[in-house]
Short mmCIF file of C-alpha atoms in Angstrom, two decimals:
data_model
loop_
_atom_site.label_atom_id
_atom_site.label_comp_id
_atom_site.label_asym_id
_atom_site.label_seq_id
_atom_site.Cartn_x
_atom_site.Cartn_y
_atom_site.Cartn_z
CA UNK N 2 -22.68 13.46 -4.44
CA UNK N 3 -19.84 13.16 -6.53
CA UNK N 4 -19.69 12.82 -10.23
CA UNK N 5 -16.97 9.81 -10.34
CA UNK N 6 -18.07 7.12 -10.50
CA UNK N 7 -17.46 3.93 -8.62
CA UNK N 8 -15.33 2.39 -12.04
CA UNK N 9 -12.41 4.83 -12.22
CA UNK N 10 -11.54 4.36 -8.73
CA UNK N 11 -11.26 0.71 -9.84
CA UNK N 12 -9.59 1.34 -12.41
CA UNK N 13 -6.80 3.15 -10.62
CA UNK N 14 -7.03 0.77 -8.01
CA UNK N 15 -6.24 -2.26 -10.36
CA UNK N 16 -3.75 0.03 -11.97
CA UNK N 17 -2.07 0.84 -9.08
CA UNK N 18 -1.79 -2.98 -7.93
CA UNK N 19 -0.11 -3.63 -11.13
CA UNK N 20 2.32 -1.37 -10.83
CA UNK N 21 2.84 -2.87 -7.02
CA UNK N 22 3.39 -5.93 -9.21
CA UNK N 23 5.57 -4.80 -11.41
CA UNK N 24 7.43 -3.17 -8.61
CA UNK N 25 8.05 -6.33 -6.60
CA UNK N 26 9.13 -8.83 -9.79
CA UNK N 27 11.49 -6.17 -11.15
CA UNK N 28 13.41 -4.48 -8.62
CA UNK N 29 16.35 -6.03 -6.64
CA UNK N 30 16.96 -3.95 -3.97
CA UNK N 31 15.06 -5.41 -0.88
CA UNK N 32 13.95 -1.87 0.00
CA UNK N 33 12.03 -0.98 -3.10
CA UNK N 34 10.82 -4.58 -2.74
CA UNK N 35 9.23 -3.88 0.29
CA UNK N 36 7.96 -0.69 -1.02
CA UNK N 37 6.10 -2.38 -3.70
CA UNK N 38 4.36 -4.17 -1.33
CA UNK N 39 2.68 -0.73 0.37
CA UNK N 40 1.69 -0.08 -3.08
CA UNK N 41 -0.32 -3.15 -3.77
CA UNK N 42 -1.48 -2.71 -0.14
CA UNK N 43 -2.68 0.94 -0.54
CA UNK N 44 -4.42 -0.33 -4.34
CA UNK N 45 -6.59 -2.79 -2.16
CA UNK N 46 -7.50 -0.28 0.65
CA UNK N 47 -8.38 2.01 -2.20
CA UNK N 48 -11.04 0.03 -4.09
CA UNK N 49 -12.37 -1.14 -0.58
CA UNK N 50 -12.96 2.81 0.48
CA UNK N 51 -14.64 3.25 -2.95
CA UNK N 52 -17.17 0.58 -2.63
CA UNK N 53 -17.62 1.02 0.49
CA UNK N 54 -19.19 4.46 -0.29
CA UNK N 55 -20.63 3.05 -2.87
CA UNK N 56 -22.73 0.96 -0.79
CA UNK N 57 -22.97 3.97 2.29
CA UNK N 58 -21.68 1.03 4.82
CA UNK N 59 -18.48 1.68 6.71
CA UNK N 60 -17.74 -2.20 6.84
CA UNK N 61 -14.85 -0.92 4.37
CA UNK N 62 -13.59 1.78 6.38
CA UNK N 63 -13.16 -0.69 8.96
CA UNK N 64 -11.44 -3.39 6.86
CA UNK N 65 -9.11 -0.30 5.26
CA UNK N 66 -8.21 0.24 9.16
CA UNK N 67 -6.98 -3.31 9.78
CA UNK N 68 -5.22 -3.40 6.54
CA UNK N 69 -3.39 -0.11 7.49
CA UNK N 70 -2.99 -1.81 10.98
CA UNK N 71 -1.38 -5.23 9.79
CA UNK N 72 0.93 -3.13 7.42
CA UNK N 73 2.11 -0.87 9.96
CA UNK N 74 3.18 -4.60 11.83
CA UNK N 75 4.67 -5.90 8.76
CA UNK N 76 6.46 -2.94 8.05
CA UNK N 77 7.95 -3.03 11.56
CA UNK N 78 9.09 -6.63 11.46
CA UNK N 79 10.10 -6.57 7.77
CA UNK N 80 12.51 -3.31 8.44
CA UNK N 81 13.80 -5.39 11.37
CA UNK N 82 14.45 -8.42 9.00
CA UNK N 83 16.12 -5.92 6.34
CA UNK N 84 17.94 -4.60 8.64
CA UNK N 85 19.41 -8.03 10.17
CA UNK N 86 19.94 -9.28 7.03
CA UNK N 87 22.25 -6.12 5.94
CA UNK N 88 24.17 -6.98 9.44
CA UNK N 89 24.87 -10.10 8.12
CA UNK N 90 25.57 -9.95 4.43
CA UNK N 91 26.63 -6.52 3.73
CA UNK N 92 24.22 -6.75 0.81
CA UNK N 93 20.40 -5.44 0.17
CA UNK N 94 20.26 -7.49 -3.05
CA UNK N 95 17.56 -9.70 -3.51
CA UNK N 96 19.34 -12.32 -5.86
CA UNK N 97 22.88 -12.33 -3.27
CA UNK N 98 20.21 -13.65 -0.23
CA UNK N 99 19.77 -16.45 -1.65
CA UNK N 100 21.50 -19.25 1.16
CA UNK N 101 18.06 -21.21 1.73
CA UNK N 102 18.38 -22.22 -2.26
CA UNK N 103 21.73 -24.45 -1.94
CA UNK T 24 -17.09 18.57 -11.86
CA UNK T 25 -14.95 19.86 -8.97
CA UNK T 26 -14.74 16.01 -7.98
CA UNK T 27 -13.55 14.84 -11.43
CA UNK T 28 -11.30 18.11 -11.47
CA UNK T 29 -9.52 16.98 -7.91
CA UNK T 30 -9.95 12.63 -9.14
CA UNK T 31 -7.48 13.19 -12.30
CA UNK T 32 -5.38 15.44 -9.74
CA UNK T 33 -5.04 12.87 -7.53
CA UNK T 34 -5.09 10.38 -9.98
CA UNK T 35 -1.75 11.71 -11.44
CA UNK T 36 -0.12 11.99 -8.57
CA UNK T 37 -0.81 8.11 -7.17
CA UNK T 38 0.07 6.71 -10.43
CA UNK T 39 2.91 9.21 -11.13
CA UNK T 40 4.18 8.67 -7.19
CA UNK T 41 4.17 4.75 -8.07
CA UNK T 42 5.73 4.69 -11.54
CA UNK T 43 8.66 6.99 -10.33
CA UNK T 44 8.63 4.27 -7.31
CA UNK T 45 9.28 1.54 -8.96
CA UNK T 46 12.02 3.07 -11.79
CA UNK T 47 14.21 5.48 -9.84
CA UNK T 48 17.20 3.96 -8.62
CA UNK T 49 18.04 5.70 -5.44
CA UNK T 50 16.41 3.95 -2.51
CA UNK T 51 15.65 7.53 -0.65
CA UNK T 52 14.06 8.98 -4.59
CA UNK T 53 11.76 5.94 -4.12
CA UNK T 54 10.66 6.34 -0.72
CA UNK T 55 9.90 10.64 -1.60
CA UNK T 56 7.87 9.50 -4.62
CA UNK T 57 6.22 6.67 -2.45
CA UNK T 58 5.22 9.31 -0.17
CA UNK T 59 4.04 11.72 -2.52
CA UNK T 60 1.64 8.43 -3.96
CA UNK T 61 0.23 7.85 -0.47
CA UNK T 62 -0.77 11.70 0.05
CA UNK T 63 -2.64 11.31 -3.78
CA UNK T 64 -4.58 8.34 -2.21
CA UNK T 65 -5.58 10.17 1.28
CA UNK T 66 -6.82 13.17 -1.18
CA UNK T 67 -9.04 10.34 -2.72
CA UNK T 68 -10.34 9.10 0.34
CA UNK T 69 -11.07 12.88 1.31
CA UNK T 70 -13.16 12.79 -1.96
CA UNK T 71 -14.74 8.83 -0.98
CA UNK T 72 -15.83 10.87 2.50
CA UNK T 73 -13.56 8.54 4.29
CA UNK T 74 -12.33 11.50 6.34
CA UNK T 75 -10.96 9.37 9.45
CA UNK T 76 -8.87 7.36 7.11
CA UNK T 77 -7.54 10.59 5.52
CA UNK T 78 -6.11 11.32 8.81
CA UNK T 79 -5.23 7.73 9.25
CA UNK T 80 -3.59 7.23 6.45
CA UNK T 81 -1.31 10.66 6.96
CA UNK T 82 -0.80 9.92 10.61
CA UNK T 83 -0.16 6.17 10.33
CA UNK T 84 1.42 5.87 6.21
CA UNK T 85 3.06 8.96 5.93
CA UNK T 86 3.95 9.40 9.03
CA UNK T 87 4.79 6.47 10.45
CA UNK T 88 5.62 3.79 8.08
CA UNK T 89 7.05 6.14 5.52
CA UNK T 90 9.80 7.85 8.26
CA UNK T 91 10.64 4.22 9.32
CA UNK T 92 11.43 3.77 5.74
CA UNK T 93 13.84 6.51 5.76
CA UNK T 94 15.32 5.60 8.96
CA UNK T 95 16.06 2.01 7.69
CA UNK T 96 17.55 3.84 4.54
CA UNK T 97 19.14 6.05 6.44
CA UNK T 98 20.88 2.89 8.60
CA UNK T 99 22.27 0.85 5.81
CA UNK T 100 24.48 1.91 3.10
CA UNK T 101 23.04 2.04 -0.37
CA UNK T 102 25.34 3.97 -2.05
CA UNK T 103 26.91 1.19 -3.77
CA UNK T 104 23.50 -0.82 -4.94
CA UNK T 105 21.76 2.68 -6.35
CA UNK T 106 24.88 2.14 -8.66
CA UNK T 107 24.68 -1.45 -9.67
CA UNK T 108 21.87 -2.87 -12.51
CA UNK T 109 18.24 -2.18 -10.77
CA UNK T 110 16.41 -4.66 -12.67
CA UNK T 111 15.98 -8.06 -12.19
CA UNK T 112 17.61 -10.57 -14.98
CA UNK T 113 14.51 -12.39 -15.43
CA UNK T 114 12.35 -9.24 -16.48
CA UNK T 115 10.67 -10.82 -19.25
CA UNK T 116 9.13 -13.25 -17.20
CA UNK T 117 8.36 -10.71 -14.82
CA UNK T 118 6.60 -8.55 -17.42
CA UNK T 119 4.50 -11.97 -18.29
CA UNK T 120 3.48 -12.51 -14.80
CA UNK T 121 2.52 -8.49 -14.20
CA UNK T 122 0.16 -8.46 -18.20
CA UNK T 123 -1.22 -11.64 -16.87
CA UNK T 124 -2.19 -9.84 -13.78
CA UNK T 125 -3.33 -6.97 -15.22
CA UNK T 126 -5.75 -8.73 -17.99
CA UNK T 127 -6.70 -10.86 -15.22
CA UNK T 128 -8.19 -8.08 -13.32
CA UNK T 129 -9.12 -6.04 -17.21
CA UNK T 130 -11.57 -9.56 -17.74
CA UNK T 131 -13.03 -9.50 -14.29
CA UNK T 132 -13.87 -5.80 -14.48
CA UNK T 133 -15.77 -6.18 -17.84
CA UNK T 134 -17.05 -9.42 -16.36
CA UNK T 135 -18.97 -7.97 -13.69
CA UNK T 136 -19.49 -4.46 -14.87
CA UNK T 137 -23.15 -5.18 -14.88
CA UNK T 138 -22.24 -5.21 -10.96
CA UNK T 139 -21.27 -2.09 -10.61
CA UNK T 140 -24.13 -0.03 -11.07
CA UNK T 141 -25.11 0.04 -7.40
CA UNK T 142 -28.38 1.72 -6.47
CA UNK T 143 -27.90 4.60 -4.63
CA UNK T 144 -28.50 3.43 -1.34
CA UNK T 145 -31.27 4.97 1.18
CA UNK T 146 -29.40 5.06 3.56
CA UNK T 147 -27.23 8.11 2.69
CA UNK T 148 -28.73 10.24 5.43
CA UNK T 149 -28.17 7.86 8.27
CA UNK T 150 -24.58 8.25 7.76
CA UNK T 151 -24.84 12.11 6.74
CA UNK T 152 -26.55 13.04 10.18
CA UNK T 153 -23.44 10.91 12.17
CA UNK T 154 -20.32 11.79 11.02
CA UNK T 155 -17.25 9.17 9.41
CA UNK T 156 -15.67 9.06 12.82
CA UNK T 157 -18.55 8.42 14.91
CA UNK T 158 -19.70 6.18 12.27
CA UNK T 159 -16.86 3.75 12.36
CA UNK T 160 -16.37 4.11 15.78
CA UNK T 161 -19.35 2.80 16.25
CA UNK T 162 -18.99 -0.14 13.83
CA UNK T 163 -15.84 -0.93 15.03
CA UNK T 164 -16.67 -1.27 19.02
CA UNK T 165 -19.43 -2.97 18.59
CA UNK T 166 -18.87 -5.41 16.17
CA UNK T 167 -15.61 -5.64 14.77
CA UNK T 168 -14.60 -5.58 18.69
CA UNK T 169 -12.42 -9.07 19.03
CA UNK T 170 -10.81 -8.41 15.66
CA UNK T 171 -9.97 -4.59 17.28
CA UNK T 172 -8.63 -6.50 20.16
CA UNK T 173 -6.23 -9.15 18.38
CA UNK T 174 -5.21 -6.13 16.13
CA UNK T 175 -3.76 -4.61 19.32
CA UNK T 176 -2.01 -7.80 20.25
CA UNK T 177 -0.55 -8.58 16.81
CA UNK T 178 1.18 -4.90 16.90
CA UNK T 179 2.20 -5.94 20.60
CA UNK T 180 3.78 -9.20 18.96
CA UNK T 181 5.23 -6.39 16.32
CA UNK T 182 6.88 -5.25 18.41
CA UNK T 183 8.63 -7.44 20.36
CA UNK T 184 9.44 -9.21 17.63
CA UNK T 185 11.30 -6.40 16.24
CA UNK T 186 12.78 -5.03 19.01
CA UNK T 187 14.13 -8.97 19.62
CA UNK T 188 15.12 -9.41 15.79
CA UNK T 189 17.31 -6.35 16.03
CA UNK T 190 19.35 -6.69 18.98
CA UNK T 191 22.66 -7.90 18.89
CA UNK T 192 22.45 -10.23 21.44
CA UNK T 193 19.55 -12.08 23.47
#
């Protein structure tokens, strides 16, 4: 058994969200933007792995697994988008992309 | 004591990983440190016993997502944005939003730390005598089968969807 307990990993989890958070308001390259997003992704997965042996079910390892699953999607589709968008605009800049505002 | 020796190790790294992340400016600096966060969270799920999504998370993160990452880096030219401000005009209201977030989550915690002093369950040595793997791939082909099966299809939709949003032409 280990000696950690369940509220650190929480801790860090919620931690590592808000620095996901951070990460997507700041930033302006569309790149680091999307990076963000595995961040906040990867703070979820943790705190479901950690109470998920908390509670000796695997209903958490199997939520982590669709999580990693749908990200590995988005991050397909989202590189694709990036990547059009670059095509188009010559820029990665997330306040240039801005032609659905006017 | 090993664990809590090998937690703060980890520890570090994840939250070191994600604050160099989110400040350096060079796209490809970003994705390293990224990577380098995602190995400190498989070394925590080694520790949580979660040993097939260790290997997932190498396989899958680091070595999927992460090298499409640097491919797409690698494709468009950032040369002249790693140059330019990083930071978004509007940071103050940014930093709001993110210590709004954060006590958000800080209130909740205290809220229901009466909640997280779980039993230890009984059931430890079911899932001792069958291993992680067998465990979950038990779980997960027997009852998580239909969302197993539209997980499949929404990576076939994936990628067809990318394959279409990158071409040229259609």
């Amino acid at each position: 058994m280990t000696g950690v307990p369940l509220s650190w990993y929480l801790i860090l989890s919620a931690l590592l969200f808000a620095l996901g958070v951070a990460g997507f308001l700041f930033r302006r390259n569309i790149i680091t933007v999307f990076m963000s997003i595995e961040l906040m992704l990867n703070a979820v997965n943790l705190s479901f792995v950690a109470f998920s042996y908390q509670l000796k079910q695997v209903n958490g390892h199997i939520f982590t697994f669709f999580v990693m699953v749908v990200a590995a999607a988005e991050a397909a589709v989202g590189l694709a988008i990036i990547l059009t968008v670059f095509k188009n605009r010559e820029t990665l800049n997330v306040d240039e992309v801005n032609s659905l505002k006017n | 004591m090993l664990d809590t020796i090998f937690f703060y190790l980890f520890a570090l790294l994840v939250v070191g990983g994600g604050i160099l992340t989110i400040t350096r400016s060079s796209a490809v600096h970003s994705a390293i440190c990224l990577i380098g966060s995602l190995v400190g969270v498989a070394g925590l799920y080694l520790l949580l016993h979660a040993e097939f999504l260790f290997a997932v998370q190498i396989v899958l993160y680091i070595g999927g997502i992460m090298v499409l990452f640097l491919f797409v880096i690698m494709l468009v030219n950032l040369d002249e944005a790693a140059r330019e401000r990083q930071f978004n005009g509007q940071w103050w209201l940014a930093l709001a939003c993110v210590v709004v977030v954060g006590l958000q989550i800080a209130w909740f915690m205290r809220k229901g730390a009466g909640a997280f002093k779980l039993a230890p369950a009984a059931a430890a040595a079911a899932s001792a005598a069958k291993g992680n793997t067998e465990a979950i791939a038990d779980a997960l082909f027997s009852e998580y089968l239909l969302p197993f099966e539209i997980a499949s299809v929404l990576l076939l939709v994936a990628v067809v969807g990318s394959v279409v949003m990158a071409k040229k032409r259609i």
